[in-house]
Coordinates of C-alpha atoms in Angstrom, one line a residue:
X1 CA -2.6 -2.1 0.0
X2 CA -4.8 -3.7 -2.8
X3 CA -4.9 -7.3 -1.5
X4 CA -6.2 -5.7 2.0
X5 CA -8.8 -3.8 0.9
X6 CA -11.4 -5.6 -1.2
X7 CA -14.5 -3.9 -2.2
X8 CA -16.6 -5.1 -0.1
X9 CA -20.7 -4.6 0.2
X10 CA -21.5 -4.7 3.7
X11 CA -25.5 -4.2 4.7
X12 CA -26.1 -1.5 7.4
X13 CA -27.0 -3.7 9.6
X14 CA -23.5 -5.4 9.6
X15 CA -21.7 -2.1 9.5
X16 CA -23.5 -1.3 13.2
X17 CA -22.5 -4.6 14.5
X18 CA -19.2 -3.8 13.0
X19 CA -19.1 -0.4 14.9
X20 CA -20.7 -1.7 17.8
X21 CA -17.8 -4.4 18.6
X22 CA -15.2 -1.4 18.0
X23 CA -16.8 1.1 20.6
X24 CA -15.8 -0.4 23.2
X25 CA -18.5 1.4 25.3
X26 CA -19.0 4.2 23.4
X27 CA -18.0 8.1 24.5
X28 CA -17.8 7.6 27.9
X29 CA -13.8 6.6 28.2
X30 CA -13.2 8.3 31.8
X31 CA -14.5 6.3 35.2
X32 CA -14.6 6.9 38.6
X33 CA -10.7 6.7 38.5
X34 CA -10.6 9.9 36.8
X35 CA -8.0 7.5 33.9
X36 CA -8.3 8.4 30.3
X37 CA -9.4 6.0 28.1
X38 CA -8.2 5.9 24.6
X39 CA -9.3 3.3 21.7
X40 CA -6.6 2.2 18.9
X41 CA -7.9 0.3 16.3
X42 CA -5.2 -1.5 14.8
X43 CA -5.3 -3.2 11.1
X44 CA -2.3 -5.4 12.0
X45 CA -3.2 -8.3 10.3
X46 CA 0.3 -11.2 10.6
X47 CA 1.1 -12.6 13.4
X48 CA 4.2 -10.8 14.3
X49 CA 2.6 -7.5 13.5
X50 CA -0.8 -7.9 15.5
X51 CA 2.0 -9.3 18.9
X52 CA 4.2 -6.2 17.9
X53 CA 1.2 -3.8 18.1
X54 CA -0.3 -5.4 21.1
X55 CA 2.9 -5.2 23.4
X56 CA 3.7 -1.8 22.7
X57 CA 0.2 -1.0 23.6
X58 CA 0.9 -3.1 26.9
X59 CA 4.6 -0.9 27.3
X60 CA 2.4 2.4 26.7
X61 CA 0.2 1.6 29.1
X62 CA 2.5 0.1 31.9
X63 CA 4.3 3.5 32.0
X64 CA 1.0 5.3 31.5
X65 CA -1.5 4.4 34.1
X66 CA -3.6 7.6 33.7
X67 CA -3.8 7.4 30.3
X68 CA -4.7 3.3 28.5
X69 CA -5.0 2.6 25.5
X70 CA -7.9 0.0 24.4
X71 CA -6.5 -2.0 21.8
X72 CA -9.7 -2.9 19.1
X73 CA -8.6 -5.5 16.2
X74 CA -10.1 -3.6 13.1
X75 CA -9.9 -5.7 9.4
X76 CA -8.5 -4.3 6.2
X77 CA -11.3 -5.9 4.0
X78 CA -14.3 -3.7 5.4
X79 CA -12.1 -0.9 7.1
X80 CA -13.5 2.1 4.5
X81 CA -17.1 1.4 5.7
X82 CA -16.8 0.2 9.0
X83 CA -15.0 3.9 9.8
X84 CA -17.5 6.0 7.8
X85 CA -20.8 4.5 9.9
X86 CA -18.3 4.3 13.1
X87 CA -17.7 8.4 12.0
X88 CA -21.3 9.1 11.1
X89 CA -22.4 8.0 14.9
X90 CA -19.8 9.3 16.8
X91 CA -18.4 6.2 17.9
X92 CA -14.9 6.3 16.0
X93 CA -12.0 5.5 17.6
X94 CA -9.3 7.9 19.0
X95 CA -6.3 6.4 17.1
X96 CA -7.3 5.0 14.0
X97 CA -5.1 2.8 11.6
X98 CA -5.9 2.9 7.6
X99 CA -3.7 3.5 4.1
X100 CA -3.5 7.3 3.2
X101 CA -5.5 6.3 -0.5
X102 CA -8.1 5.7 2.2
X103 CA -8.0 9.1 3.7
X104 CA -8.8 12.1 1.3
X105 CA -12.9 11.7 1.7
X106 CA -12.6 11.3 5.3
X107 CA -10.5 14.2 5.4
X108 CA -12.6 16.1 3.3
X109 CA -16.0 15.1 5.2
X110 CA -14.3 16.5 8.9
X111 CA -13.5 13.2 10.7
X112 CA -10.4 13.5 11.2
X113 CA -8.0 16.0 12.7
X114 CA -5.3 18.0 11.3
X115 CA -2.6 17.0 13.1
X116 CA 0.2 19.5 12.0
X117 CA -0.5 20.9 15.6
X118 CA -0.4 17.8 18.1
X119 CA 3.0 16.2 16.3
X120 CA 6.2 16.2 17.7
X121 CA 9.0 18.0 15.9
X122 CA 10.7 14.8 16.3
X123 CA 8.0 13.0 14.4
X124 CA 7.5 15.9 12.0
X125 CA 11.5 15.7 10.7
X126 CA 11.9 12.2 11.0
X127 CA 9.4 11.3 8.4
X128 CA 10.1 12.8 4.7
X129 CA 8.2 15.2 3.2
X130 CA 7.8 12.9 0.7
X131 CA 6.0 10.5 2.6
X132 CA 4.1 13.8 4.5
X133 CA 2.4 14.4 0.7
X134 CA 1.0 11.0 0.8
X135 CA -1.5 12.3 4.2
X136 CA -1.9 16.0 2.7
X137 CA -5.1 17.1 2.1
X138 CA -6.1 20.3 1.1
X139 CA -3.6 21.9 3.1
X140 CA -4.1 19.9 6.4
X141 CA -2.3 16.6 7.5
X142 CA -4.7 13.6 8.5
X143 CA -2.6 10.6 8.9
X144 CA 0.7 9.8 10.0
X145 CA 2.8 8.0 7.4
X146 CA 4.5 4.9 9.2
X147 CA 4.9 1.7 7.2
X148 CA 5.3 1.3 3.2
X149 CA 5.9 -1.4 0.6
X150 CA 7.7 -1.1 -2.8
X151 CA 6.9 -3.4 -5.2
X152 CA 9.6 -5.9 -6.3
X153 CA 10.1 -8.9 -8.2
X154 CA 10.5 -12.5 -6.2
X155 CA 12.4 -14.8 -8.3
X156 CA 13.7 -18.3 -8.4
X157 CA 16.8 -18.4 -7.6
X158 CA 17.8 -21.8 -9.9
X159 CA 15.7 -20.5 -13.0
X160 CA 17.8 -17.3 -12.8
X161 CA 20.9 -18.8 -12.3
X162 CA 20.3 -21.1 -15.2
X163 CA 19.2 -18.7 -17.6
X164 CA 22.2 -16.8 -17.6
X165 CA 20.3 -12.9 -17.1
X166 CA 22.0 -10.5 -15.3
X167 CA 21.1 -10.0 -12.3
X168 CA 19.5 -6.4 -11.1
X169 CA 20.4 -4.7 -8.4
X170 CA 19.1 -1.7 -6.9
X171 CA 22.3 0.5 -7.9
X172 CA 21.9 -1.2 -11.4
X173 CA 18.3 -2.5 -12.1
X174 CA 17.0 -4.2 -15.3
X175 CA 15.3 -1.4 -17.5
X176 CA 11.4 -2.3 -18.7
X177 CA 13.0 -3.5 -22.1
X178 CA 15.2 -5.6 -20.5
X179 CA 12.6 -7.1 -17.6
X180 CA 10.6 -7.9 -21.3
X181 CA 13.6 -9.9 -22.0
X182 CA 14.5 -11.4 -19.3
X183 CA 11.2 -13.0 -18.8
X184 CA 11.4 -14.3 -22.3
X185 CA 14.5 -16.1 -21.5
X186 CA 13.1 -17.8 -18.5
X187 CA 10.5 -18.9 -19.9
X188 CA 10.4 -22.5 -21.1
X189 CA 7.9 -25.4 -21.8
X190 CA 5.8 -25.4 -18.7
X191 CA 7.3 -22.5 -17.5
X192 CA 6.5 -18.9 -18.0
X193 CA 9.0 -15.8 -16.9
X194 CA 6.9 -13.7 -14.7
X195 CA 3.5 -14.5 -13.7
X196 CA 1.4 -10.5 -13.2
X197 CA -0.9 -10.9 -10.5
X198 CA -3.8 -8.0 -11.7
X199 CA -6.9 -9.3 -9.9
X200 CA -6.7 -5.6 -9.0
X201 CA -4.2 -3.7 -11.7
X202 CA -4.7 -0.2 -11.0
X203 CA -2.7 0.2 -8.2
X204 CA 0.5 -2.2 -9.6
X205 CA -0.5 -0.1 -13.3
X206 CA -0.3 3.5 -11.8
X207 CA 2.4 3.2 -8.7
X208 CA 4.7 1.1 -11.2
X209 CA 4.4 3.6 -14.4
X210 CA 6.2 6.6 -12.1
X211 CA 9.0 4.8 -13.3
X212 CA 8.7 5.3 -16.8
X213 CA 7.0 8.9 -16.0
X214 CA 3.4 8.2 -15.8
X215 CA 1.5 10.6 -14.1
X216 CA -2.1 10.0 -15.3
X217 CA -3.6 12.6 -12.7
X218 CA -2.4 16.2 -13.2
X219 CA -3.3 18.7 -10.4
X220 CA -3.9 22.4 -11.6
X221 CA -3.4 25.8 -10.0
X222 CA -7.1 26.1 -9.1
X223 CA -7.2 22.3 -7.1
X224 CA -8.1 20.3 -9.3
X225 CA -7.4 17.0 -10.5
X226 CA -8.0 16.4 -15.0
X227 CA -6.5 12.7 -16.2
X228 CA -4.2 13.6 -18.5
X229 CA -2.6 10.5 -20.6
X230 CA 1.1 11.1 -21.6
X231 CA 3.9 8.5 -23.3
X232 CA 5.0 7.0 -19.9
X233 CA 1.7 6.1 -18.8
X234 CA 1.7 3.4 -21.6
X235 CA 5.1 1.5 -20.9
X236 CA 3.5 -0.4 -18.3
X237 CA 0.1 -1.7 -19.6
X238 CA 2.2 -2.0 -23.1
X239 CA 5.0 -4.4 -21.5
X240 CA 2.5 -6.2 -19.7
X241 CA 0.2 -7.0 -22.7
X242 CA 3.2 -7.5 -25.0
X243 CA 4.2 -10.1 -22.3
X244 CA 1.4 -12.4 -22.6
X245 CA 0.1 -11.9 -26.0
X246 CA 3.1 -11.7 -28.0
X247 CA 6.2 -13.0 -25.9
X248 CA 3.8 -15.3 -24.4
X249 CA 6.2 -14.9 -21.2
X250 CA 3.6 -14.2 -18.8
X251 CA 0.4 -16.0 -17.9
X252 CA -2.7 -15.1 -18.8
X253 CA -4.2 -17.6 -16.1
X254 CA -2.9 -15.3 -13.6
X255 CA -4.2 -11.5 -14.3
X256 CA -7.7 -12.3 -12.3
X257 CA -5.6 -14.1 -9.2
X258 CA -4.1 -11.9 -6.2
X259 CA -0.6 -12.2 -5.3
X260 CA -1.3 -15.2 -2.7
X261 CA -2.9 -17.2 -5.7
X262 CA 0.4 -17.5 -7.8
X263 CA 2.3 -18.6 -5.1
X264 CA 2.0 -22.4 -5.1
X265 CA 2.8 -22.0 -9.4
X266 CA 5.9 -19.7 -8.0
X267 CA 7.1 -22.7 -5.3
X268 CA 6.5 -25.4 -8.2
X269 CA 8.7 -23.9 -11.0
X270 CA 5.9 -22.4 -13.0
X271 CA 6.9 -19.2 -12.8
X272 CA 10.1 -17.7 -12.4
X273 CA 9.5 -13.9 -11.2
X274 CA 6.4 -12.5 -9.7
X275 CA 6.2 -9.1 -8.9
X276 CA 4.7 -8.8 -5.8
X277 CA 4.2 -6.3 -2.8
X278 CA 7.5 -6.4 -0.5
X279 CA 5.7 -8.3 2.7
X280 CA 5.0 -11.3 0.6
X281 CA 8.4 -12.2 1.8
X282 CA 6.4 -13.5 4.9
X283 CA 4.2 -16.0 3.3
X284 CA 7.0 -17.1 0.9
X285 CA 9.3 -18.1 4.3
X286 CA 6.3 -19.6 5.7
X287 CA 5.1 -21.8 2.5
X288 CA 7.7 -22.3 0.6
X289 CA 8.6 -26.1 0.6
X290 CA 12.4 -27.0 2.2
X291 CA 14.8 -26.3 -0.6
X292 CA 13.3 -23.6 -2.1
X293 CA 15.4 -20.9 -2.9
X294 CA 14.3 -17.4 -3.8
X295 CA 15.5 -13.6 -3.9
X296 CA 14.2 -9.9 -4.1
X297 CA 15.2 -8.4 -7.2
X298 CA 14.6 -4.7 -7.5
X299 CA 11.1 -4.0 -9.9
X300 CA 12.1 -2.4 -13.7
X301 CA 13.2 1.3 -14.3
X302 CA 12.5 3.4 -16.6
X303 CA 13.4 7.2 -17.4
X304 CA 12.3 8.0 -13.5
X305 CA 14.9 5.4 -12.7
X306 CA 13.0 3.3 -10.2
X307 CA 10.3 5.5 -8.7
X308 CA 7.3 3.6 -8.0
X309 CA 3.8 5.2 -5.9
X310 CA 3.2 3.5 -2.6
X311 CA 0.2 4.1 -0.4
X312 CA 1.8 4.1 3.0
X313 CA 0.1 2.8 6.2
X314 CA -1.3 5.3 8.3
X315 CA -2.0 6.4 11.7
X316 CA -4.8 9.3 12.6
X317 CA -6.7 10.9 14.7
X318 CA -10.6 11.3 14.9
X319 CA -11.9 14.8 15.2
X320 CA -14.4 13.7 17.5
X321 CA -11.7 12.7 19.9
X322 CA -12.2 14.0 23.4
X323 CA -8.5 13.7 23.6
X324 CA -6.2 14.7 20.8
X325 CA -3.5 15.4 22.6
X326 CA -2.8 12.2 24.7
X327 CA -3.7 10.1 21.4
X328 CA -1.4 12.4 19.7
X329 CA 1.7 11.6 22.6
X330 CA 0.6 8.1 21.5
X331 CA 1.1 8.0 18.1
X332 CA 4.5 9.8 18.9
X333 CA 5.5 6.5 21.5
X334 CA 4.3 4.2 18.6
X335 CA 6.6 5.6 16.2
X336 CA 9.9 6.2 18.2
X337 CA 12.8 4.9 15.9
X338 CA 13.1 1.5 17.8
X339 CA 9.2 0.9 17.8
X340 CA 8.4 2.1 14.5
X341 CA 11.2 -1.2 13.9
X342 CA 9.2 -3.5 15.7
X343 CA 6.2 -2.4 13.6
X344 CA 8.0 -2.8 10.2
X345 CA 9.5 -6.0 10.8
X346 CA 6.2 -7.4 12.6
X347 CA 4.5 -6.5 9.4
X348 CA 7.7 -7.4 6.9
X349 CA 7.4 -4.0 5.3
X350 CA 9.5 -0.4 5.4
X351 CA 9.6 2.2 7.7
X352 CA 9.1 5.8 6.7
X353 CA 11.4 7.0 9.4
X354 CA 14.7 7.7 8.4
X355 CA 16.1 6.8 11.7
X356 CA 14.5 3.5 11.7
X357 CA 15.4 2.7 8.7
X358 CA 18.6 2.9 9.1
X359 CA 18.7 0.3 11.6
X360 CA 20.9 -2.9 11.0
X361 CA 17.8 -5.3 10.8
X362 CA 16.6 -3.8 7.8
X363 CA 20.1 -3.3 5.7
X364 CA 21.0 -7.5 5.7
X365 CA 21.0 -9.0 2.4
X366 CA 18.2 -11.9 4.8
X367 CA 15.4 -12.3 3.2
X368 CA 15.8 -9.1 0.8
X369 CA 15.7 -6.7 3.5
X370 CA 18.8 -4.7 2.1
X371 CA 17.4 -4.5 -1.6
X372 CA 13.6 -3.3 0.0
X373 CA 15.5 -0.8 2.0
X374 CA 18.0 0.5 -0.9
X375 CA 14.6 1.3 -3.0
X376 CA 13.1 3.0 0.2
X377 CA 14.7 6.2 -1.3
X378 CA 12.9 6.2 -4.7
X379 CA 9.4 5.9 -3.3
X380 CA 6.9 8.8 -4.0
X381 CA 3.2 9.0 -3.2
X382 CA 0.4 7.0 -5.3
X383 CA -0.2 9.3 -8.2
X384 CA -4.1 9.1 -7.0
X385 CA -3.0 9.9 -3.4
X386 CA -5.5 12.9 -2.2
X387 CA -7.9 13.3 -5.3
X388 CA -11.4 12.7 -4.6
X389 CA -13.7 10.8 -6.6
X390 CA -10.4 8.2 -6.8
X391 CA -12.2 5.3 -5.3
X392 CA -15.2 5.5 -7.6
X393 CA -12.7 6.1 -10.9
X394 CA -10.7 3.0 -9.9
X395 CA -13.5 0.5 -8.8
X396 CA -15.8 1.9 -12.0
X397 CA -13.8 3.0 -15.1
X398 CA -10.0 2.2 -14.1
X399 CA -10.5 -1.5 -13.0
X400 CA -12.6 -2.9 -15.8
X401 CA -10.8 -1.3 -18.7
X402 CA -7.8 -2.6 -17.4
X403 CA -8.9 -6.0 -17.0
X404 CA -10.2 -5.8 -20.6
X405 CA -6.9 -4.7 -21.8
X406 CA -4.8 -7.4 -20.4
X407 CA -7.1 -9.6 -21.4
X408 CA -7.0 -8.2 -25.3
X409 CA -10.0 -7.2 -25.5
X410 CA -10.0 -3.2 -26.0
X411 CA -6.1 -1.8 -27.4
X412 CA -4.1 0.8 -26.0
X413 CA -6.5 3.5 -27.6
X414 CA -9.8 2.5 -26.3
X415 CA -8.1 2.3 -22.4
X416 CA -6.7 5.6 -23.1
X417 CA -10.2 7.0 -24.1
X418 CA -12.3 4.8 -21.0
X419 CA -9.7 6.0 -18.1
X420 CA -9.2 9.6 -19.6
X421 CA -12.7 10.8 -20.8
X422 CA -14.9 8.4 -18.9
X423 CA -12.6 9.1 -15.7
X424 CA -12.7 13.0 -16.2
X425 CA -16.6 12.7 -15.9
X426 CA -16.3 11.1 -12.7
X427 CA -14.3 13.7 -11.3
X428 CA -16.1 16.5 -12.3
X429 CA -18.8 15.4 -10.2
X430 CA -16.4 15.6 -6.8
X431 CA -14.6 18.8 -7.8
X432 CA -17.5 21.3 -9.0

């Protein structure tokens, strides 16, 4: 969810206009027709995903009349601070849409509900328990887990032919020693192997280092949360440094772009591989000049084979709500097996439901559906998921002294020291 949520430093004054367009009146949902009135805000952002969304809203409320739902367009980019005013005056919506890295301080401050009692049994099994640790907090679940993205590796499909690599494949994926090699064969004069995309590294640094058995953030019997460092957490930041100082397969141009900015270099031959989040399939169909050919290889694994954090998409429920239950049988429409479809492939990313993903449209080899689904399996919760004071430790100590790392200008050492000590001060002030 990086390239969604920027950190964004909104006045108060913006944030009330924010909440004010999203109120849609404020408490007062029922009329003289005695209907209930519930608000979704939705952070469906693509095309498909935002008509997707807005139809099954439409379906809901065609077979519904007593009970519509107000569909309010929210925005990724200022979601975090639009909800806490839109919480703090009691003018949140009933359904709200968010990531669950977004959720623990919400959860934490009483905004939303625990919704262990309003879900459906057929909601509750469908969905993993895997996914269900992603929206835990503190005992209570606060979000609905519905869509996720792995990342994986978009390559060009000539370069990789020509260069003679072996392919990977889910069953059999290149290990990180051999993704280090393979980018130093594909990269030639005027062409580099793999282009990293780290205008915001911590989440591709931590979610990708499950793999090789990073864990960073150890959870103790009393609660909390210490930053431990251990001997997997360093296969990633060390392959991706050894890639552009020493191998010089990898731009160093890149590490301040987002994934949208290497693109046009990835259409044009100058990179070969970027590894990117799974619904960039979407703007590569839609850019990508006639010709172009492309395919999803699976990202590198390591002794965890390839287990990789994700940050699903998620949908809750605000305590405040006058009506829990009906935004509750909502959610459950949403997220039937057929819907919860619709929703993935509006949005080009994975469904947590095992039922849905199952479905035919996601398993064809098109457009790397069958490879995104195949690593579906192997996704776990961000390591970060539910620890508080995580947003401060990324945006303060983690994103700087990783920045400064790739770049070469602190070693392995001095990140260890910044994102362990520095980051253990940070959460000692959440957790006393």
């Amino acid at each position: 969810m990086a390239r969604f949520r920027k950190a964004l430093a909104a006045s108060v004054a913006g944030l009330l206009l924010l909440v004010a367009g999203c109120s849609g009146g404020g408490s007062a949902r029922t009329g003289g027709d005695g209907k209930i009135r519930i608000r979704f805000q939705s952070l469906a952002w693509q095309k498909e995903s935002v008509e997707a969304n807005k139809a099954l809203v439409a379906e809901w409320n065609a077979a519904h009349p007593d009970i519509q739902v107000q569909y309010v367009q929210g925005s990724w980019s200022s979601v975090h601070d639009q909800l806490l005013t839109s919480f703090e005056g009691g003018e949140a919506p009933d359904v709200i849409h968010d990531a669950s890295d977004d959720l623990a301080d919400f959860a934490y401050g009483g905004y939303l509900a625990d919704l262990r009692p309003l879900l459906s049994d057929r909601l509750k099994s469908d969905i993993p328990a895997g996914s269900w640790e992603s929206t835990t907090v503190a005992g209570g679940v606060y979000g609905v887990p519905f869509l996720q993205e792995p990342r994986v590796l978009m390559a060009n499909t000539a370069l990789l032919r020509d260069s003679g690599v072996r392919i990977p494949t889910p069953e059999a994926p290149w290990s990180w020693a051999e993704f280090r090699e393979a980018a130093k064969r594909l990269t030639a004069e005027g062409r580099y192997g793999v282009a990293w995309p780290l205008k915001d590294p911590v989440s591709a640094t931590l979610n990708l280092g499950l793999s090789a058995g990073g864990r960073l953030f150890v959870r103790g019997p009393d609660g909390k949360v210490d930053i431990r460092w251990a001997e997997g957490d360093a296969v990633v930041p060390e392959t991706i440094r050894a890639q552009v100082d020493t191998d010089h397969s990898a731009s160093r141009a890149t590490l301040g772009m987002g994934g949208s900015d290497t693109l046009p270099g990835f259409f044009g031959g100058k990179y070969a591989m970027v590894p990117l989040g799974f619904s960039y399939r979407q703007q590569i169909v839609r850019q990508a000049p006639p010709g172009f050919a492309w395919q999803v290889l699976p990202p590198p694994a390591g002794v965890d084979g390839t287990a990789q954090g994700v940050s699903p998409q998620t949908l809750s429920i605000a305590q405040d709500s006058p009506y829990k239950r009906e935004a509750a049988a909502f959610i459950d429409f949403l997220l039937r097996p057929a819907n919860m479809v619709r929703l993935a492939r509006g949005d080009w990313m994975l469904p947590t439901g095992t039922q849905a993903l199952a479905d035919p449209a996601l398993r064809t080899p098109e457009l790397g559906w069958a490879t995104g689904a195949a690593l579906a399996g192997r996704l776990r919760p961000a390591p970060a998921q539910s620890v508080r004071g995580y947003p401060e430790w990324k945006d303060k100590v983690a994103t700087p002294a990783l920045q400064e790392f790739y770049s070469g200008a602190i070693d392995l050492g001095e990140l260890e020291k910044r994102l362990v000590k520095d980051g253990n001060r940070v959460l000692a002030r959440y957790q006393r």
